[in-house]
Amino acid sequence: MNNSFVKFLIILFLSAALAFGMGMYFPWWSIAVAAFVTGLVVKAKPGTAFLGGLFGLFLLWAGLVYYISNNNDNILAHRFSLLMLKQDNPLKLILLTGGIGGVVGAFAALSGSLLRSIFSKP
Amino acid sequence: MRIVYFILTSAVTIALCIILNSKVLLPAPLGRLLSPQEGIWQNAEPVNEDFNANLSVKGLNGKVTVYLDERLVPHVFAEQENDAYFVQGYLHAKFRLWQMELQTLVAAGRASEVVGEVALNHDREFRRLGMVFAAENSLKEMEKDERVKGECDAYTAGVNAYIESLTRANLPLEYKLLGYYPEKWSNLKSALFLKYMSYDLASHEEDFEMTNAKNYFLPDQFKALFPTYHDSIDPIIPKGTVYQEPKVHPKTPATADSLYFSRDTVSAEEDNKADKANGSNNWAVSGTKTASGYPILCNDPHLGLNLPSIWYEIQLSTPEFNVYGASFPGAPGVIIGYNDSCAFGFTNGGRDVRDYYEIKFKDESRKEYWFDSAWLPTTFRYERIKIAGKPDMIDTVAYSIFGPVMYDKSFGGKRTSSTKNYAVRWKAHDASDELLMFYLLNRAHNYNDYTNAVLNLHTPGQNVVFADKAGEIALRTQGEFPAKWRGQGDFIMPGTDSAYMWQAMIPMDETPFQYNPERGFVSSANQFPADTVYPYYLGRDYPLARGIIINRKLHSMSNITVEDMQSMQTDNYNIFGEMVVPLFIKYLDMNRLSPNARKYANELKGWDKRNDFNSRGATVFYFAWQHLRDTIYADEYKNAPQPISYPLDFTVMESLLRDSAYSFIDDINTPQKETLEDMVAAALNATAMDCEKLDEAGTMDWGNFKDTKISHLLKQDAFSRLHVPIGGGEHVINATKTTHGPSWRMIVSLEPQTKAFGVYPGGQNGNPGSFFYDNFIDQWAAGKYYPLWLMKKEEAKDKRIKWVMNFSNS
């Protein structure tokens, strides 16, 4: 296993864990702070940080929502996808949710990583 | 270079957060809305949700235990009386907060705060009708009575205890969607909700429409179109009842003939009207007619069908009383239900208690108006209307001796020309203490308690049915109504002469009522309360059909069981069709019909007069009747001013049955004289065109054509139940139309061990993400019921109990 894949996994798990913890107390955009901090503290290439934040937050949001919706027999997801996507498609709504988390996570982790690189290299 | 990248990506991140948190670029704040930890997903209630809870809240006097049964109906057991209302408020808020608050915002003319400028006309209409003014008057009356004040204070504290426990995550879905936050509840909000019911039930009038009709038609035509009496009337209090000499004798103004009844007085144009179909059925049969030997009481109020439902089932139990039934989220107590001794229910009285007066202002300032040969000063009420996304609007409303000047130059409500001013006198402006009535009814043991309770109901006037375990049945056409001279308030009245004011109220002891009548039943279905021998003027606009079929059935029935009552309450027989179809057959000439029209005419002939879901005949009849009306009246109405009244179905039917040479039959635009045969042929040929289209679309069955739906209050289909498989309709006991119908069906057999059944088209939980949001609808549509359970405290271990909530004071 190469080094940058391990870094990717570390960022993925760390950003997801931090975002989940902060999400219990702070507004939703705290996921950006969580991914940013993760990018800042973990030494990795910016591209790795980007992908780590992307998958970390995508998996966190999509996973949480999948779990919630499953316990709900998708009642809400059926209704809400019809309202928002104009089609009865719970899975799409779940993927869209994950995607929003992922995009925010990716750019936040990348920003954190770039900030780190400014200070770590003269 | 890295700094540039960093600044760039940080900017993108921050921009994403802002965009996804607002409506700047997107139609909704998608990040906030879809966040798993605070967005709408938090409203996706697990299907095996655990409602058990131990709560300590501020404001309780003792302990309260709530047993939630399998249908999520709470059975509230409180040691202290007012604690029951506290917990009712808490539960209403927990399951229905958004709806409760929205209804009061709508009532107060504050909808624009939430939905923006689209609601501005509604808000101005309600402010100018004096809804808040009326609610304030009622609140004063309510708070005068210590019992009602205690009840309301506890209820309000309970709602607020729940609101205080809200977080971003457990906020009701609709707040998240629309982006606002609930206010604190108050007693005024409960008063506003009740005033909204008065608006829904007791604001109907056609003063402008009738004024136009009077001005447009010749006096003889007008009399034929708008009679005050119908041959088929079967009033609530039967014909032949003798009434006492009236104590009040309203005087017709000396100028009435020249100024009021004459043509060409005022001309006008309302877009915001309570549904005229807000009716209901109720009846009680005495033990002489039932199989058990004990009375059975039935009630189904017909209202707009919405999600979340207007009703919420609840049992309230304290050492002083024990009651079960349907409650209004927004108000304490049980509204339609039963207790250990008796049962009670309501239908709308439907009398005209809202009249208009034309006001003559001295000048543009609206500071003075002419009244009995003097200039009187007005007072002003300044209505500040907040509008989402726009600056506030101040609407200045002048108040006269009659009430608010609702329509003037700045606001015509699409009803009036801009040059005239109209004040509204509405009985709901006067104080009324409905809550005291419900308070006392919930605790009633016998007929006397019932009478004492209902006498507190002034507005909205209701036909209140009662039955008890001692075997007594009764029905009062209750309300405080103005004693009107004949014709008063049918049209817009002059506002310059005190002779046109309401002179007195009909004394309460002259209210028509029935108590243990010999026929063995009492009933009401919004028809005339009494025959014309009743000494007071009752107006002209009442639906007649359901009352006739209900009384016919009850007359003929004996050994009645609960099952009989269930099938009667959900019956689809169309008595109006029974009266009208023979008319079609009599004047039908097949040779004058298109081949297709013959086919549909035969379906009409063979129709079993039932508005069942699969009936094709019911659809044919619907069109045939509409087209017959149109062909008869279209020519005469062609140049009529708008808006204008049309004759009632019963008027048309009786006119045609009585006189085949009814003057409106002739088409005034042709030289020859048309006959009823011509009209029937034209109507059926037109009907065939409509029915062909439906047949092509495959929606010819009555239920598919009528297409009943139960809409979410925001009219979003995604949160509504569409295409509900149910028959029924106008003139039918099962009065289910497209968006309107039996909002709660209840049957109570008052045997020693009470047997009660009920169902409403909704669910206990107002959250669209809950299994309990709409789980009663299929049962309701199928005409089935749930057994209602007035639980005893000892039954806490019963298997129907799924969850327990314990409340104690913190």
PDB file of C-alpha atoms in Angstrom, chain A:
ATOM      1  CA  MET A   1       0.000   0.000   0.000  1.00  0.00           C
ATOM      2  CA  ASN A   2       1.499   3.307  -0.940  1.00  0.00           C
ATOM      3  CA  ASN A   3       1.880   6.214   1.390  1.00  0.00           C
ATOM      4  CA  SER A   4      -0.595   8.614  -0.270  1.00  0.00           C
ATOM      5  CA  PHE A   5      -3.392   6.029  -0.152  1.00  0.00           C
ATOM      6  CA  VAL A   6      -2.888   5.673   3.580  1.00  0.00           C
ATOM      7  CA  LYS A   7      -2.937   9.482   3.866  1.00  0.00           C
ATOM      8  CA  PHE A   8      -6.130   9.490   1.829  1.00  0.00           C
ATOM      9  CA  LEU A   9      -7.744   7.009   4.213  1.00  0.00           C
ATOM     10  CA  ILE A  10      -6.577   8.961   7.263  1.00  0.00           C
ATOM     11  CA  ILE A  11      -8.059  12.187   5.920  1.00  0.00           C
ATOM     12  CA  LEU A  12     -11.229  10.374   4.911  1.00  0.00           C
ATOM     13  CA  PHE A  13     -11.845   8.915   8.348  1.00  0.00           C
ATOM     14  CA  LEU A  14     -10.596  11.874  10.344  1.00  0.00           C
ATOM     15  CA  SER A  15     -12.659  14.450   8.445  1.00  0.00           C
ATOM     16  CA  ALA A  16     -15.769  12.273   8.679  1.00  0.00           C
ATOM     17  CA  ALA A  17     -15.308  11.645  12.412  1.00  0.00           C
ATOM     18  CA  LEU A  18     -14.607  15.283  13.177  1.00  0.00           C
ATOM     19  CA  ALA A  19     -17.534  16.471  11.054  1.00  0.00           C
ATOM     20  CA  PHE A  20     -19.876  14.037  12.736  1.00  0.00           C
ATOM     21  CA  GLY A  21     -18.806  15.177  16.187  1.00  0.00           C
ATOM     22  CA  MET A  22     -19.057  18.876  15.373  1.00  0.00           C
ATOM     23  CA  GLY A  23     -22.399  18.329  13.640  1.00  0.00           C
ATOM     24  CA  MET A  24     -23.928  17.395  16.963  1.00  0.00           C
ATOM     25  CA  TYR A  25     -23.282  20.884  18.344  1.00  0.00           C
ATOM     26  CA  PHE A  26     -22.760  23.252  15.439  1.00  0.00           C
ATOM     27  CA  PRO A  27     -24.609  24.184  12.216  1.00  0.00           C
ATOM     28  CA  TRP A  28     -24.170  22.032   9.149  1.00  0.00           C
ATOM     29  CA  TRP A  29     -21.337  24.124   7.677  1.00  0.00           C
ATOM     30  CA  SER A  30     -19.118  22.976  10.536  1.00  0.00           C
ATOM     31  CA  ILE A  31     -18.279  20.101   8.173  1.00  0.00           C
ATOM     32  CA  ALA A  32     -16.181  22.620   6.249  1.00  0.00           C
ATOM     33  CA  VAL A  33     -14.290  23.485   9.420  1.00  0.00           C
ATOM     34  CA  ALA A  34     -13.812  19.783  10.171  1.00  0.00           C
ATOM     35  CA  ALA A  35     -12.416  19.009   6.713  1.00  0.00           C
ATOM     36  CA  PHE A  36     -10.284  22.149   6.733  1.00  0.00           C
ATOM     37  CA  VAL A  37      -8.718  21.235  10.078  1.00  0.00           C
ATOM     38  CA  THR A  38      -8.116  17.698   8.851  1.00  0.00           C
ATOM     39  CA  GLY A  39      -6.344  19.010   5.738  1.00  0.00           C
ATOM     40  CA  LEU A  40      -4.312  21.309   7.934  1.00  0.00           C
ATOM     41  CA  VAL A  41      -3.057  18.728  10.433  1.00  0.00           C
ATOM     42  CA  VAL A  42      -2.489  15.726   8.171  1.00  0.00           C
ATOM     43  CA  LYS A  43       0.608  16.010   6.014  1.00  0.00           C
ATOM     44  CA  ALA A  44      -0.502  15.038   2.513  1.00  0.00           C
ATOM     45  CA  LYS A  45      -0.465  16.252  -1.051  1.00  0.00           C
ATOM     46  CA  PRO A  46      -3.247  18.760  -1.826  1.00  0.00           C
ATOM     47  CA  GLY A  47      -4.808  16.299  -4.309  1.00  0.00           C
ATOM     48  CA  THR A  48      -4.923  13.585  -1.649  1.00  0.00           C
ATOM     49  CA  ALA A  49      -6.529  15.982   0.804  1.00  0.00           C
ATOM     50  CA  PHE A  50      -9.113  16.950  -1.792  1.00  0.00           C
ATOM     51  CA  LEU A  51     -10.072  13.323  -2.428  1.00  0.00           C
ATOM     52  CA  GLY A  52      -9.981  12.474   1.276  1.00  0.00           C
ATOM     53  CA  GLY A  53     -12.348  15.338   2.103  1.00  0.00           C
ATOM     54  CA  LEU A  54     -14.563  14.470  -0.853  1.00  0.00           C
ATOM     55  CA  PHE A  55     -15.018  10.825   0.047  1.00  0.00           C
ATOM     56  CA  GLY A  56     -14.984  11.445   3.787  1.00  0.00           C
ATOM     57  CA  LEU A  57     -17.897  13.820   3.735  1.00  0.00           C
ATOM     58  CA  PHE A  58     -19.684  12.079   0.895  1.00  0.00           C
ATOM     59  CA  LEU A  59     -19.614   8.786   2.772  1.00  0.00           C
ATOM     60  CA  LEU A  60     -20.540  10.421   6.071  1.00  0.00           C
ATOM     61  CA  TRP A  61     -23.564  12.266   4.715  1.00  0.00           C
ATOM     62  CA  ALA A  62     -24.744   9.609   2.293  1.00  0.00           C
ATOM     63  CA  GLY A  63     -24.169   6.895   4.897  1.00  0.00           C
ATOM     64  CA  LEU A  64     -25.992   8.710   7.693  1.00  0.00           C
ATOM     65  CA  VAL A  65     -28.860   9.559   5.440  1.00  0.00           C
ATOM     66  CA  TYR A  66     -29.053   6.048   4.064  1.00  0.00           C
ATOM     67  CA  TYR A  67     -29.279   4.719   7.598  1.00  0.00           C
ATOM     68  CA  ILE A  68     -31.912   7.285   8.632  1.00  0.00           C
ATOM     69  CA  SER A  69     -34.008   6.735   5.510  1.00  0.00           C
ATOM     70  CA  ASN A  70     -33.828   2.983   5.817  1.00  0.00           C
ATOM     71  CA  ASN A  71     -35.238   3.142   9.351  1.00  0.00           C
ATOM     72  CA  ASN A  72     -37.955   5.394   7.962  1.00  0.00           C
ATOM     73  CA  ASP A  73     -38.946   2.967   5.179  1.00  0.00           C
ATOM     74  CA  ASN A  74     -37.958   5.874   2.905  1.00  0.00           C
ATOM     75  CA  ILE A  75     -41.295   7.590   3.694  1.00  0.00           C
ATOM     76  CA  LEU A  76     -39.733  11.031   3.812  1.00  0.00           C
ATOM     77  CA  ALA A  77     -37.307  10.388   0.964  1.00  0.00           C
ATOM     78  CA  HIS A  78     -40.157   9.377  -1.336  1.00  0.00           C
ATOM     79  CA  ARG A  79     -42.056  12.561  -0.543  1.00  0.00           C
ATOM     80  CA  PHE A  80     -39.091  14.876  -0.531  1.00  0.00           C
ATOM     81  CA  SER A  81     -37.578  13.609  -3.767  1.00  0.00           C
ATOM     82  CA  LEU A  82     -40.942  14.175  -5.397  1.00  0.00           C
ATOM     83  CA  LEU A  83     -40.986  17.717  -4.056  1.00  0.00           C
ATOM     84  CA  MET A  84     -37.411  18.615  -4.890  1.00  0.00           C
ATOM     85  CA  LEU A  85     -36.394  16.447  -7.840  1.00  0.00           C
ATOM     86  CA  LYS A  86     -39.901  16.107  -9.286  1.00  0.00           C
ATOM     87  CA  GLN A  87     -39.435  12.349  -9.342  1.00  0.00           C
ATOM     88  CA  ASP A  88     -40.024   9.621  -6.799  1.00  0.00           C
ATOM     89  CA  ASN A  89     -36.429   8.549  -6.286  1.00  0.00           C
ATOM     90  CA  PRO A  90     -35.128   8.219  -2.716  1.00  0.00           C
ATOM     91  CA  LEU A  91     -31.705   6.977  -3.856  1.00  0.00           C
ATOM     92  CA  LYS A  92     -31.091  10.098  -5.931  1.00  0.00           C
ATOM     93  CA  LEU A  93     -31.945  12.286  -2.969  1.00  0.00           C
ATOM     94  CA  ILE A  94     -29.526  10.304  -0.805  1.00  0.00           C
ATOM     95  CA  LEU A  95     -26.753  10.621  -3.399  1.00  0.00           C
ATOM     96  CA  LEU A  96     -27.444  14.337  -3.815  1.00  0.00           C
ATOM     97  CA  THR A  97     -27.138  14.778  -0.061  1.00  0.00           C
ATOM     98  CA  GLY A  98     -23.844  12.891  -0.056  1.00  0.00           C
ATOM     99  CA  GLY A  99     -22.624  14.940  -3.011  1.00  0.00           C
ATOM    100  CA  ILE A 100     -23.272  18.238  -1.244  1.00  0.00           C
ATOM    101  CA  GLY A 101     -21.343  17.050   1.792  1.00  0.00           C
ATOM    102  CA  GLY A 102     -18.568  15.744  -0.442  1.00  0.00           C
ATOM    103  CA  VAL A 103     -18.054  18.918  -2.468  1.00  0.00           C
ATOM    104  CA  VAL A 104     -17.883  21.101   0.633  1.00  0.00           C
ATOM    105  CA  GLY A 105     -15.574  18.561   2.313  1.00  0.00           C
ATOM    106  CA  ALA A 106     -13.269  18.401  -0.705  1.00  0.00           C
ATOM    107  CA  PHE A 107     -12.686  22.133  -1.068  1.00  0.00           C
ATOM    108  CA  ALA A 108     -12.364  22.640   2.669  1.00  0.00           C
ATOM    109  CA  ALA A 109      -9.777  19.848   3.030  1.00  0.00           C
ATOM    110  CA  LEU A 110      -7.888  21.185   0.002  1.00  0.00           C
ATOM    111  CA  SER A 111      -7.802  24.671   1.531  1.00  0.00           C
ATOM    112  CA  GLY A 112      -6.515  23.251   4.794  1.00  0.00           C
ATOM    113  CA  SER A 113      -3.831  21.282   3.006  1.00  0.00           C
ATOM    114  CA  LEU A 114      -2.717  24.330   0.974  1.00  0.00           C
ATOM    115  CA  LEU A 115      -2.465  26.423   4.111  1.00  0.00           C
ATOM    116  CA  ARG A 116      -0.283  23.749   5.665  1.00  0.00           C
ATOM    117  CA  SER A 117       1.968  23.709   2.592  1.00  0.00           C
ATOM    118  CA  ILE A 118       2.484  27.477   2.815  1.00  0.00           C
ATOM    119  CA  PHE A 119       3.918  27.127   6.298  1.00  0.00           C
ATOM    120  CA  SER A 120       5.694  23.797   5.963  1.00  0.00           C
ATOM    121  CA  LYS A 121       7.743  24.838   2.899  1.00  0.00           C
ATOM    122  CA  PRO A 122       9.627  28.145   2.742  1.00  0.00           C
TER     123      PRO A 122
END
